[in-house]
mmCIF file of C-alpha atoms in Angstrom:
data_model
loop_
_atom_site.group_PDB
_atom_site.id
_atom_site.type_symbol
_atom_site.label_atom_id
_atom_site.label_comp_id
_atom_site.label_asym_id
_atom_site.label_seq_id
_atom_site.Cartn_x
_atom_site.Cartn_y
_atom_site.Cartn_z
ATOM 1 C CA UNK A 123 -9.853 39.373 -3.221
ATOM 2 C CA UNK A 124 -7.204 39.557 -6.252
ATOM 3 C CA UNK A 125 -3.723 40.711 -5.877
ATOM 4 C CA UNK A 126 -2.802 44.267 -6.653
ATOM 5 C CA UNK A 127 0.192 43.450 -8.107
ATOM 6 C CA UNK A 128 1.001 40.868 -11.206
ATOM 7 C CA UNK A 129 4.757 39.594 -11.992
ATOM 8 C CA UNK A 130 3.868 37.461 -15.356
ATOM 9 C CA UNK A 131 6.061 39.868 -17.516
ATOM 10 C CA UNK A 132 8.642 40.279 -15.139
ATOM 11 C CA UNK A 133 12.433 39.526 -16.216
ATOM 12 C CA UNK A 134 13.135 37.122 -13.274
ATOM 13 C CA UNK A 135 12.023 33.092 -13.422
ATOM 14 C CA UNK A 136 10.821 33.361 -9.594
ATOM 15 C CA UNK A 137 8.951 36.021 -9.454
ATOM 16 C CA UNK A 138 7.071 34.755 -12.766
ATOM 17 C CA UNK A 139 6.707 31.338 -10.689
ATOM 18 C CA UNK A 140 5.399 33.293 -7.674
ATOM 19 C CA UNK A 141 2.647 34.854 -9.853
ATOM 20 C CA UNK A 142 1.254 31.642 -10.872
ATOM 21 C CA UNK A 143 1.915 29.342 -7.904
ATOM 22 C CA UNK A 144 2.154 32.023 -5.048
ATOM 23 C CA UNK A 145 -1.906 32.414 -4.486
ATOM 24 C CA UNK A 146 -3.583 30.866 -1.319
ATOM 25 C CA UNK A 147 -4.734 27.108 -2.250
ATOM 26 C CA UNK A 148 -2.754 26.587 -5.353
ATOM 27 C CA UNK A 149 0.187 24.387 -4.277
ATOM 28 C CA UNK A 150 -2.451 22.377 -1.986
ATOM 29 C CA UNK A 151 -4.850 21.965 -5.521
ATOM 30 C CA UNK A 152 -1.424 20.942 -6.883
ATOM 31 C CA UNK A 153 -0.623 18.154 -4.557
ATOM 32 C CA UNK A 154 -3.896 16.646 -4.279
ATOM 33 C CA UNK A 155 -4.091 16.744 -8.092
ATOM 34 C CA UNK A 156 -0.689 15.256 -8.033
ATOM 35 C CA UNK A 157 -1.863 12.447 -5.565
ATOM 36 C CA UNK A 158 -4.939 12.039 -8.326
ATOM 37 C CA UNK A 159 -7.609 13.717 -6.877
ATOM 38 C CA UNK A 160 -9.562 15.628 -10.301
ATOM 39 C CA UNK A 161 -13.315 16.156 -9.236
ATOM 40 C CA UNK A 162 -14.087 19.543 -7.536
ATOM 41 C CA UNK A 163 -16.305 17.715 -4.884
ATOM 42 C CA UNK A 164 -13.106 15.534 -3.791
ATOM 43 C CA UNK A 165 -10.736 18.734 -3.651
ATOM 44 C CA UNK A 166 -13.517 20.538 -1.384
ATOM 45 C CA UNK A 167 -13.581 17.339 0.836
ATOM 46 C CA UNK A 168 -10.263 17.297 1.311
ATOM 47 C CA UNK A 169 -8.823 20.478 1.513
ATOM 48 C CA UNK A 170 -11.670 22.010 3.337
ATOM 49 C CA UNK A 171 -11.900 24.970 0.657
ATOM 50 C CA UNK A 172 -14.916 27.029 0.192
ATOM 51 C CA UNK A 173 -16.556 26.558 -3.154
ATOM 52 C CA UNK A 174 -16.463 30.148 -4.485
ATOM 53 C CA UNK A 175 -12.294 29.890 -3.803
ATOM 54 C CA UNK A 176 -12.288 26.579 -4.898
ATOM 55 C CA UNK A 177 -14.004 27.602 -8.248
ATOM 56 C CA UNK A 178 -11.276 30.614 -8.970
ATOM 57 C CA UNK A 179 -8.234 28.517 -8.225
ATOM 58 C CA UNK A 180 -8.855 26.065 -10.612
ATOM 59 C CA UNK A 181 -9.998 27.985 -12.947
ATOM 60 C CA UNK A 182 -7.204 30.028 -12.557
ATOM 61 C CA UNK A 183 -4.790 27.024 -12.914
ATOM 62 C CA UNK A 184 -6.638 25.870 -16.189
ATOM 63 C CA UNK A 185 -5.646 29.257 -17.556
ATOM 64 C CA UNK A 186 -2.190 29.318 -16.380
ATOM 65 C CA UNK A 187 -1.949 25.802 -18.266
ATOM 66 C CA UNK A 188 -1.099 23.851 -15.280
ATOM 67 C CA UNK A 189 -5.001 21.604 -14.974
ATOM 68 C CA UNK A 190 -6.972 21.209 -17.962
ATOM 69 C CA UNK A 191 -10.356 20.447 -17.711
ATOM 70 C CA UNK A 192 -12.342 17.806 -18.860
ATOM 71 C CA UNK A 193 -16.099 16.836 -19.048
ATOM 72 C CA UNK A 194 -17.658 13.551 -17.715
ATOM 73 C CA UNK A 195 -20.782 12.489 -17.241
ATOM 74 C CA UNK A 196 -22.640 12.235 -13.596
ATOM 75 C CA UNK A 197 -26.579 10.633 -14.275
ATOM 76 C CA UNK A 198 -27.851 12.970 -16.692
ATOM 77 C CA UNK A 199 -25.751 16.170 -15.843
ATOM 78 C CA UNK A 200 -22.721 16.880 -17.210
ATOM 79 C CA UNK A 201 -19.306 17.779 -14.461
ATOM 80 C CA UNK A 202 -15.559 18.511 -15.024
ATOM 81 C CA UNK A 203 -12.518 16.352 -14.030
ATOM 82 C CA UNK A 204 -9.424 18.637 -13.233
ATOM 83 C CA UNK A 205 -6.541 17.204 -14.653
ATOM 84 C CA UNK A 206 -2.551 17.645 -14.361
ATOM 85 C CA UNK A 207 -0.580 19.185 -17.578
ATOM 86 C CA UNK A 208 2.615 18.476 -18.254
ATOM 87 C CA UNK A 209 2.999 22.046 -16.991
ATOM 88 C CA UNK A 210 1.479 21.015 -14.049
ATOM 89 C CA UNK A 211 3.401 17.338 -13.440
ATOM 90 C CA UNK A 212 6.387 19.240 -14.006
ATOM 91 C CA UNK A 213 5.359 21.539 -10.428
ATOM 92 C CA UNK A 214 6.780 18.234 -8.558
ATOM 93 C CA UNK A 215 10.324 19.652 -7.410
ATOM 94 C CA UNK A 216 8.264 22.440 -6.093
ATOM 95 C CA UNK A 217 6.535 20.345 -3.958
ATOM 96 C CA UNK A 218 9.271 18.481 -2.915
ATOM 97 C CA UNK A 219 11.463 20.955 -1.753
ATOM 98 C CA UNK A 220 8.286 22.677 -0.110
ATOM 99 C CA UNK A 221 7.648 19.706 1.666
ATOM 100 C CA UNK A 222 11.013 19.343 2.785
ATOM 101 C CA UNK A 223 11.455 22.145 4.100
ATOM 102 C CA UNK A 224 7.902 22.613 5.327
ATOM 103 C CA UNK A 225 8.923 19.099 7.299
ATOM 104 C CA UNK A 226 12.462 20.884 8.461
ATOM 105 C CA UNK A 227 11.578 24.259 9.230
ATOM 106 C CA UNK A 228 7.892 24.085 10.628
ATOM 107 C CA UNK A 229 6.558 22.431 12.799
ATOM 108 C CA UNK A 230 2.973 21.952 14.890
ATOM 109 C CA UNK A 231 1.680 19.718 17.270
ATOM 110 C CA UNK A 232 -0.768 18.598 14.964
ATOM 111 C CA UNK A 233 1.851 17.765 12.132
ATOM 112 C CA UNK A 234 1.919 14.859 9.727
ATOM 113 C CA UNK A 235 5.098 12.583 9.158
ATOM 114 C CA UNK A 236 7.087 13.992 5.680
ATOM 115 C CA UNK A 237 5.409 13.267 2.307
ATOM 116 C CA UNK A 238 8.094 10.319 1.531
ATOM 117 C CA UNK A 239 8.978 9.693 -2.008
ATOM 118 C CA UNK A 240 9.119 5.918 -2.947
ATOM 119 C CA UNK A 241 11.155 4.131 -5.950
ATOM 120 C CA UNK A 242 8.573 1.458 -6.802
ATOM 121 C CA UNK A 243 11.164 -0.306 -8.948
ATOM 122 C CA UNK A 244 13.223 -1.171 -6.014
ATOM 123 C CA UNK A 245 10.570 -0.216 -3.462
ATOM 124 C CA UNK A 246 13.243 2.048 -1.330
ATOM 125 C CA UNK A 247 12.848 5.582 0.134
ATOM 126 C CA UNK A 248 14.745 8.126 -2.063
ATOM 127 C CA UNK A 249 14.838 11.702 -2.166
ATOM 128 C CA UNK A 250 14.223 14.028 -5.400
ATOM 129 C CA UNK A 251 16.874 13.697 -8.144
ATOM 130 C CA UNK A 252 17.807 11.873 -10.954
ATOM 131 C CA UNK A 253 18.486 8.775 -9.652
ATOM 132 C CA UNK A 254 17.233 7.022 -6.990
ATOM 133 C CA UNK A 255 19.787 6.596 -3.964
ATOM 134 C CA UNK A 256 19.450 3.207 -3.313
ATOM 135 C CA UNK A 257 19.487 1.428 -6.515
ATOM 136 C CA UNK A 258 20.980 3.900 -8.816
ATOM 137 C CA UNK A 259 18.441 4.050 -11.197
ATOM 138 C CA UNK A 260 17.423 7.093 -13.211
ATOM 139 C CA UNK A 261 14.110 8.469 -11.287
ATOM 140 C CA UNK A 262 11.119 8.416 -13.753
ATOM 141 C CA UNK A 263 7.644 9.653 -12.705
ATOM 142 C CA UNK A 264 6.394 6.114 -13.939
ATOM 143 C CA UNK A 265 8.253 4.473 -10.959
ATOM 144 C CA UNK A 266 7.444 7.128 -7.976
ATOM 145 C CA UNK A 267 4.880 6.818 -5.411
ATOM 146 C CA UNK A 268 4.346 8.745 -2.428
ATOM 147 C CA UNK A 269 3.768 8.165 0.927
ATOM 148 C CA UNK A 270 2.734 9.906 4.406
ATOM 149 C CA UNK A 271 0.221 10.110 6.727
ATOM 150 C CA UNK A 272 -1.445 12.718 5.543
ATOM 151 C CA UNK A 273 -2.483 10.616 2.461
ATOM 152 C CA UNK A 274 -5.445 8.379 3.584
ATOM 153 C CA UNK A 275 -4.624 5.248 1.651
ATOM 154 C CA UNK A 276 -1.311 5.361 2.402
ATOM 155 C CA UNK A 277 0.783 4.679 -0.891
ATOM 156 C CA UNK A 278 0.007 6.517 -4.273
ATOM 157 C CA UNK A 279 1.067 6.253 -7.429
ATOM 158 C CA UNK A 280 1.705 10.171 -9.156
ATOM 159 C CA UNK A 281 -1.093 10.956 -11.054
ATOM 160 C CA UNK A 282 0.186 11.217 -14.590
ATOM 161 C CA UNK A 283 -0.403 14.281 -16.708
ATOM 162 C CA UNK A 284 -2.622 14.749 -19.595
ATOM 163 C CA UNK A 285 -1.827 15.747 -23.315
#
C-alpha cells in the first residue's frame, strides 16, 4: 500500500525528511544497517518483516540514496549486501534522538534498556554531540559503539558507510 501523498518537493527540510524516512520499517532497516546487519535474510530474521515489505523498503532506500547495494557471491548464485551511504550514516542523530525519546516517552512492559552510545576511546557512556562528555574529545563515528539489550552481542561498533 503506497502513500497518497509525496512531500519530496516540498519547501520545508522535515517534511522532505518525513517523505523518505517516515514509511513503516525504514528507521528499523536503518538501525540494523547501522548496527551492520547488510544481507536481506539477516534483516528478515531480525526485524520479523515480511519479504514482499522487506523487498520495497530497501529498495526504496537504495533509491533515496541512503543503502546502496552490492553483489556477493553465495555457492553458485549471486545475492546483494545492503550497505549504509554516507546519506545513510549521516541518519544517526535521527536515531538518537528517536531512541531517546522513544526510551523517555514510551514505554511497555516488554521494553529494552536505551540504545547507549559508547566513546571507545575512553570507553565512557556519552550522549550525541560533538564531544564526548567525559573526556572531552571531539565524537567521531570511528570511536562510537553502541550498546543495549536489544542488540544480541552486546557492544557494536557503527557500521561504516560506503563510497
Amino acid at each position: 500500500m503506497s502513500r497518497r501523498t509525496t512531500w519530496e518537493d516540498n519547501s520545508c527540510p522535515i517534511a522532505r525528511a518525513a517523505d523518505v524516512l517516515g514509511e513503516p520499517w525504514t528507521l528499523l532497516i536503518l538501525r540494523n544497517a547501522t548496527a551492520g546487519t547488510t544481507r536481506f535474510e539477516d534483516f528478515r530474521g531480525q526485524l520479523g518483516i515480511a519479504d514482499n515489505v522487506l523487498t520495497t523498503r530497501l529498495a526504496k532506500l537504495v533509491e533515496r540514496g541512503l543503502l546502496t547495494k552490492l553483489p556477493y557471491r553465495d555457492g553458485g548464485r549471486t545475492r546483494h549486501e545492503y550497505r549504509l551511504t554516507q546519506a545513510g550514516s549521516d541518519a544517526l542523530p535521527v536515531l538518537h534522538a528517536l531512541g531517546a525519546w522513544g526510551a523517555a516517552h514510551t514505554s511497555t512492559e516488554n521494553a529494552y534498556g536505551p540504545m547507549q552510545l559508547v566513546h571507545a576511546a575512553c570507553g565512557q557512556l556519552t550522549r550525541p554531540g560533538e564531544k564526548c562528555d567525559n573526556c572531552g574529545k571531539a565524537l567521531v563515528r570511528d570511536d562510537l559503539t553502541w550498546r543495549g539489550s536489544w542488540l544480541s552481542q552486546g557492544e557494536i561498533p557503527l557500521a561504516d558507510p560506503v563510497g
